[in-house]
Coordinates of C-alpha atoms in Angstrom, one line a residue:
X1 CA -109.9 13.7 -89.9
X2 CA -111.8 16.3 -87.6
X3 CA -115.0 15.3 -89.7
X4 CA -114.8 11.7 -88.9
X5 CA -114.2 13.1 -85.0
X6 CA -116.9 15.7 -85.2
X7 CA -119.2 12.5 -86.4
X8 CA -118.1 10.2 -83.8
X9 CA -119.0 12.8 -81.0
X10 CA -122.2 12.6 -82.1
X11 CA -123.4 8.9 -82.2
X12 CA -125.2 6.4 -80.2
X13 CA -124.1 4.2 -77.6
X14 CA -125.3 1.0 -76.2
X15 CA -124.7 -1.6 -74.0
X16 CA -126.5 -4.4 -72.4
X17 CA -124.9 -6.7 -69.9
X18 CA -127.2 -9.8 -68.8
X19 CA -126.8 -12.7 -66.2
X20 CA -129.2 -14.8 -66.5
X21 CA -130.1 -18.2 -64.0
X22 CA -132.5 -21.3 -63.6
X23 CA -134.6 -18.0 -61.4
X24 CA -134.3 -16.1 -63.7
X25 CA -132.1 -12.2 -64.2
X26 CA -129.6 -12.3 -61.7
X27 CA -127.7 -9.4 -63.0
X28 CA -128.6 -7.1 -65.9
X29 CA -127.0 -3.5 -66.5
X30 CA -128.4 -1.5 -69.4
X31 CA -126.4 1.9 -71.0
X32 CA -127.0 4.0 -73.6
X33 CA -129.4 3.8 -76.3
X34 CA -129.6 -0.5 -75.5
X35 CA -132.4 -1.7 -73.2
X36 CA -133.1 -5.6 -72.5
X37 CA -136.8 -6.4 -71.3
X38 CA -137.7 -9.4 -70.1
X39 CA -141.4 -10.2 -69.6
X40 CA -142.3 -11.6 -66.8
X41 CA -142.2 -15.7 -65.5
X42 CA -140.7 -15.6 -69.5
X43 CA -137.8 -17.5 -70.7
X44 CA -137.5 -14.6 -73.0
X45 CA -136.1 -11.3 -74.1
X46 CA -136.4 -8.4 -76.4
X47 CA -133.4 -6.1 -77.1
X48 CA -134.1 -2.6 -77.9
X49 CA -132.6 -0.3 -79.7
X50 CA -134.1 3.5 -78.6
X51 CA -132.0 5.3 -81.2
X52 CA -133.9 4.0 -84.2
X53 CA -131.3 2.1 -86.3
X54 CA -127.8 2.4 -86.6
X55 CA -125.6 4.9 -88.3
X56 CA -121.8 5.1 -89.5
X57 CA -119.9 5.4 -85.7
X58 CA -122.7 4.2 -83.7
X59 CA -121.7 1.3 -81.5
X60 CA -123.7 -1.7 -80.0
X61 CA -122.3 -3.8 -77.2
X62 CA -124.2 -7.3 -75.9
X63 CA -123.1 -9.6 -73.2
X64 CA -125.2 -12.3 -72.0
X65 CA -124.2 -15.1 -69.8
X66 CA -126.4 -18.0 -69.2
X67 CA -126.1 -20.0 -65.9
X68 CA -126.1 -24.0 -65.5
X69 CA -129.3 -25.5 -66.2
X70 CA -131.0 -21.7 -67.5
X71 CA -132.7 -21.3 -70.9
X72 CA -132.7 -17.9 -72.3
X73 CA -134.3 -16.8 -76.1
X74 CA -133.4 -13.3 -77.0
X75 CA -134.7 -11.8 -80.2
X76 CA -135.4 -7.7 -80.8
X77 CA -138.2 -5.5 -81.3
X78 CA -137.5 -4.7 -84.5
X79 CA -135.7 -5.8 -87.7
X80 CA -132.0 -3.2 -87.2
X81 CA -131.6 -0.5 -89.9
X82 CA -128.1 0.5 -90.8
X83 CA -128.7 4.2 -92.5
X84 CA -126.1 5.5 -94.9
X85 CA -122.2 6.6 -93.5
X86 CA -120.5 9.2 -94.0
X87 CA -117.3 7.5 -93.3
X88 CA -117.2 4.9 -90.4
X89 CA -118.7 1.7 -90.0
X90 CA -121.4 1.0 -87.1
X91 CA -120.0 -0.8 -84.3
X92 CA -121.8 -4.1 -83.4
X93 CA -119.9 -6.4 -80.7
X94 CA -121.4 -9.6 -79.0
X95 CA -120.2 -12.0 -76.4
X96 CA -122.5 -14.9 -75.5
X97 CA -121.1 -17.6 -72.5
X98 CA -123.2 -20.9 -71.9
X99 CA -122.5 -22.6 -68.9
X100 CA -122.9 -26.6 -68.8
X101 CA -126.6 -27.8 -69.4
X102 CA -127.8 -24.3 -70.5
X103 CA -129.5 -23.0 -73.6
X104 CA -129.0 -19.8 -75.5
X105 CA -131.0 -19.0 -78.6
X106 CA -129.7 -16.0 -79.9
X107 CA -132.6 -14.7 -82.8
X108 CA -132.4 -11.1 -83.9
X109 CA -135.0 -10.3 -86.7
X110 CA -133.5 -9.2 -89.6
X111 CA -130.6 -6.3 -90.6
X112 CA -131.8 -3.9 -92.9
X113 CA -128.8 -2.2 -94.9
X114 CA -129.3 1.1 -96.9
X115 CA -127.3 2.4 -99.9
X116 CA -124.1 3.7 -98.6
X117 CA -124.3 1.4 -95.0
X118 CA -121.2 0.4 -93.5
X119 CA -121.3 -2.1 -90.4
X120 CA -118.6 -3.8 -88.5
X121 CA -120.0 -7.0 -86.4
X122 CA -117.9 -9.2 -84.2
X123 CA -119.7 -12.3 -82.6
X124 CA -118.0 -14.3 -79.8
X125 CA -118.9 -17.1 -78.0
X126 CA -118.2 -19.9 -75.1
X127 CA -119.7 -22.6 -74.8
X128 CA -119.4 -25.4 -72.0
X129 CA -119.9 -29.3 -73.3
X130 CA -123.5 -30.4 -73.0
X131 CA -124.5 -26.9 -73.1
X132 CA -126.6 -25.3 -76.5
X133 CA -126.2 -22.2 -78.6
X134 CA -128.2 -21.5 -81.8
X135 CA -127.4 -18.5 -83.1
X136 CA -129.2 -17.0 -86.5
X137 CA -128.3 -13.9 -88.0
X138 CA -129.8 -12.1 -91.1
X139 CA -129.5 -9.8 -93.5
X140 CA -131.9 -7.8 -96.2
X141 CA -130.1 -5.8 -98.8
X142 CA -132.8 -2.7 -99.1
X143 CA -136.7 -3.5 -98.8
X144 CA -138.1 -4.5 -102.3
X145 CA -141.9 -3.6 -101.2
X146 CA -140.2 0.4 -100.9
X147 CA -138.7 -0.3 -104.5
X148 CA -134.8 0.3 -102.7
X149 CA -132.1 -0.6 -105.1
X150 CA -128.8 -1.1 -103.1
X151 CA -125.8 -1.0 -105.0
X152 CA -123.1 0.1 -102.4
X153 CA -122.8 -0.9 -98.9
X154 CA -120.1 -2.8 -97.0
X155 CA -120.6 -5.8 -94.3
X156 CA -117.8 -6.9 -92.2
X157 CA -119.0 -10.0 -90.0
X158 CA -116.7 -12.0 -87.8
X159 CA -117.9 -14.8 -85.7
X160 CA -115.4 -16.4 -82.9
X161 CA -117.2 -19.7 -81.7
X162 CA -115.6 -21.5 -78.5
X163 CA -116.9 -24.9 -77.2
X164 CA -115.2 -26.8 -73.9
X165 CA -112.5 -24.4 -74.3
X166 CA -111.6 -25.2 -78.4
X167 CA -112.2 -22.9 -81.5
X168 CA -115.3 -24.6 -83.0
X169 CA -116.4 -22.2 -85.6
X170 CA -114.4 -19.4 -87.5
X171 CA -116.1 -17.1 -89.9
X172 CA -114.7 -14.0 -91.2
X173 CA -117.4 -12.4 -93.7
X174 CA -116.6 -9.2 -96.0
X175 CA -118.9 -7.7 -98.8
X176 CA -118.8 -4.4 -100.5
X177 CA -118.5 -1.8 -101.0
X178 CA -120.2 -3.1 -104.6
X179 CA -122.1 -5.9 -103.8
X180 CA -121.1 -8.6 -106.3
X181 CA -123.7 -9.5 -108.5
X182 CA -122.7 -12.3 -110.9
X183 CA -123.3 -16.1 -110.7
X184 CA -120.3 -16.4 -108.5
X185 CA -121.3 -13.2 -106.0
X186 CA -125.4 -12.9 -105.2
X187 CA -126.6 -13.1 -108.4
X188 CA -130.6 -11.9 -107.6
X189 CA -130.2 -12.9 -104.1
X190 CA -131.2 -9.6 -101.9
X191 CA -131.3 -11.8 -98.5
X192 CA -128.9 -14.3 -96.7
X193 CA -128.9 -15.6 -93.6
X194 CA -126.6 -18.0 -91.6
X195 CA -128.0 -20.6 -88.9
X196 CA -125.4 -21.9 -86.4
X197 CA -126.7 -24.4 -83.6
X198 CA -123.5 -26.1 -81.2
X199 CA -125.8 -29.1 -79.7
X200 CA -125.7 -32.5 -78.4
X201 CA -128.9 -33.1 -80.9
X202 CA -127.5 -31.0 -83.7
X203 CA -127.2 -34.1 -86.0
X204 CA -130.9 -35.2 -84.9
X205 CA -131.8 -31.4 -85.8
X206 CA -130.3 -31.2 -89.1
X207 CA -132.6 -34.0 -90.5
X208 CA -135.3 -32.3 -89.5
X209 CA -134.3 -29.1 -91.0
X210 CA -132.5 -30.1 -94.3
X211 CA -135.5 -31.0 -96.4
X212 CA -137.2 -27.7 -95.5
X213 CA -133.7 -25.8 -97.4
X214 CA -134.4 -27.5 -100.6
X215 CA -135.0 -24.3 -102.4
X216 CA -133.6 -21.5 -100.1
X217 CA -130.2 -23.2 -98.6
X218 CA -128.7 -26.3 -97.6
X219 CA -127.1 -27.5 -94.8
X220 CA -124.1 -29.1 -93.4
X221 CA -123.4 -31.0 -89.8
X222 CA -120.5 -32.9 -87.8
X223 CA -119.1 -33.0 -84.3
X224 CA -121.9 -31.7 -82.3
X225 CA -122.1 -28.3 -85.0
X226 CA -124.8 -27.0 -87.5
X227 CA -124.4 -24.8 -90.0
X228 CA -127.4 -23.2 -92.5
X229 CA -127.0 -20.8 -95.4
X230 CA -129.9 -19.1 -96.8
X231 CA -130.4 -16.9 -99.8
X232 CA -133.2 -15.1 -100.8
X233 CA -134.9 -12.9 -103.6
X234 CA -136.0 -10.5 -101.0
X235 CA -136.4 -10.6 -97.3
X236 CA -140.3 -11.8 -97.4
X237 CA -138.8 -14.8 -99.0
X238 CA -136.1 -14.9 -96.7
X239 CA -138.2 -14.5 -93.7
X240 CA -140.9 -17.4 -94.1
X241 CA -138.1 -20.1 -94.7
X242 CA -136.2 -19.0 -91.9
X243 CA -139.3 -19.2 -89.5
X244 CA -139.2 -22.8 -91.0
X245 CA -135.7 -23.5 -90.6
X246 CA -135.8 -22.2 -86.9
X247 CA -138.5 -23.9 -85.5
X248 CA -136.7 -26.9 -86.7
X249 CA -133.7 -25.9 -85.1
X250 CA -134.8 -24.8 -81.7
X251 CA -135.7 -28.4 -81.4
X252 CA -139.5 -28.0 -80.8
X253 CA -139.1 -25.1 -78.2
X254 CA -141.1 -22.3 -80.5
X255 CA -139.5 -19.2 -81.8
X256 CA -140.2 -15.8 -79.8
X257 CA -143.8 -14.2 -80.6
X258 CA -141.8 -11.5 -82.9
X259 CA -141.0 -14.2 -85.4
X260 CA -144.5 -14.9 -86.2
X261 CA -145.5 -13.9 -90.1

């Protein structure tokens, strides 16, 4: 127990707060190991993460709020690395509000797990009617071009997804600690991803974006929600269709320079 303690003394912090307007930041507080930039007369930011991937205890905090009539597209610098743990999970929580007539796009690169990672995300999210969220989140189960065979690691992903006040979206993801490798579990899959968009146009979107799944995912859409699952041989694969998949989904607005192959 006084390991586990000793361990937790020792990790990284960060947290990001960000309000963001039709003028752009109106209030952004940064902690920690997290840092937000946003380039200037950009619509877009890059989240940082100075400690160089995350390890078992570390723990990430996000908050972005999006004003009326605002569009914001956040992405990092960097695909995330979780290293190995030595006992607890990294720490990941999110909290994204869109106000009425504003536009989040949420678009991390990729997670990268190592053998032995642990990591604990929790995504919530409110959004006002007539506003848009697109959120894609991925993960790469060790990189094939290093030759990294990942056997153990554990994912805990929970998504909380609020629209006009009403639970739109639940999603309460666990894998690990063996990654399940039959016809039933990943088979040779060593990437996923999942693509949620809560739009007016989401139906419009998901013709657009269906054919370009045929061979990595598929799609489903009703009530104003999209929903995309991807799967992968490795995260090359992975990473060209999702390019694909989110150009389509942004509706024409372009993906941030980082996703560029």
């Amino acid at each position: 127990m006084s390991m586990i303690a000793d361990l937790l003394d020792q990790r990284s912090r960060g947290e990001v707060l960000l309000r963001y307007g039709r003028t752009g930041v109106h209030d952004l507080r940064e902690s920690g190991s997290s840092k937000l930039r946003l380039p200037r007369g950009s619509d877009e930011a890059i989240l940082i993460n100075t400690s160089g991937g995350l390890a078992g205890g570390d723990r990430i905090d996000v908050a972005l709020a999006v004003e009326s009539g605002a569009r914001l597209a956040v992405t990092s610098q960097a695909a995330e690395r979780v290293y190995r743990s030595l006992g607890p999970a990294a720490q990941i929580e999110y909290r994204f509000d869109v106000a009425e007539n504003a536009t989040l796009h949420w678009l991390p690169q990729e997670t990268i797990q190592f053998e032995g990672s642990k990591i604990s995300r929790h995504i919530e999210a409110h959004v006002a009617p007539g506003a848009e969220l697109l959120l894609a989140e991925s993960f790469i189960l060790g990189r094939s071009a290093m030759g990294e065979e990942i056997a153990h690691t554990e994912i805990s992903d929970t998504w909380d997804i609020h629209c006009g006040g009403k639970l739109v979206h639940a999603e309460r993801f666990r894998l690990g600690p063996v990654l399940p490798r039959g016809n039933a579990g990943l088979a040779k899959a060593r990437a996923f991803a999942t693509l949620l968009l809560i739009s007016p146009d989401a139906e419009k979107r998901a013709a657009a974006l269906t054919p370009l799944l045929a061979e990595t995912g598929a799609v489903s859409c009703w009530n104003g929600k999209l929903l995309a699952r991807l799967a992968a041989e490795d995260g090359m694969k992975l990473r060209k269709a999702l390019v694909l998949a989110l150009a389509a989904a942004t509706g024409g607005k372009g993906l941030p320079r980082v996703w560029s192959l």
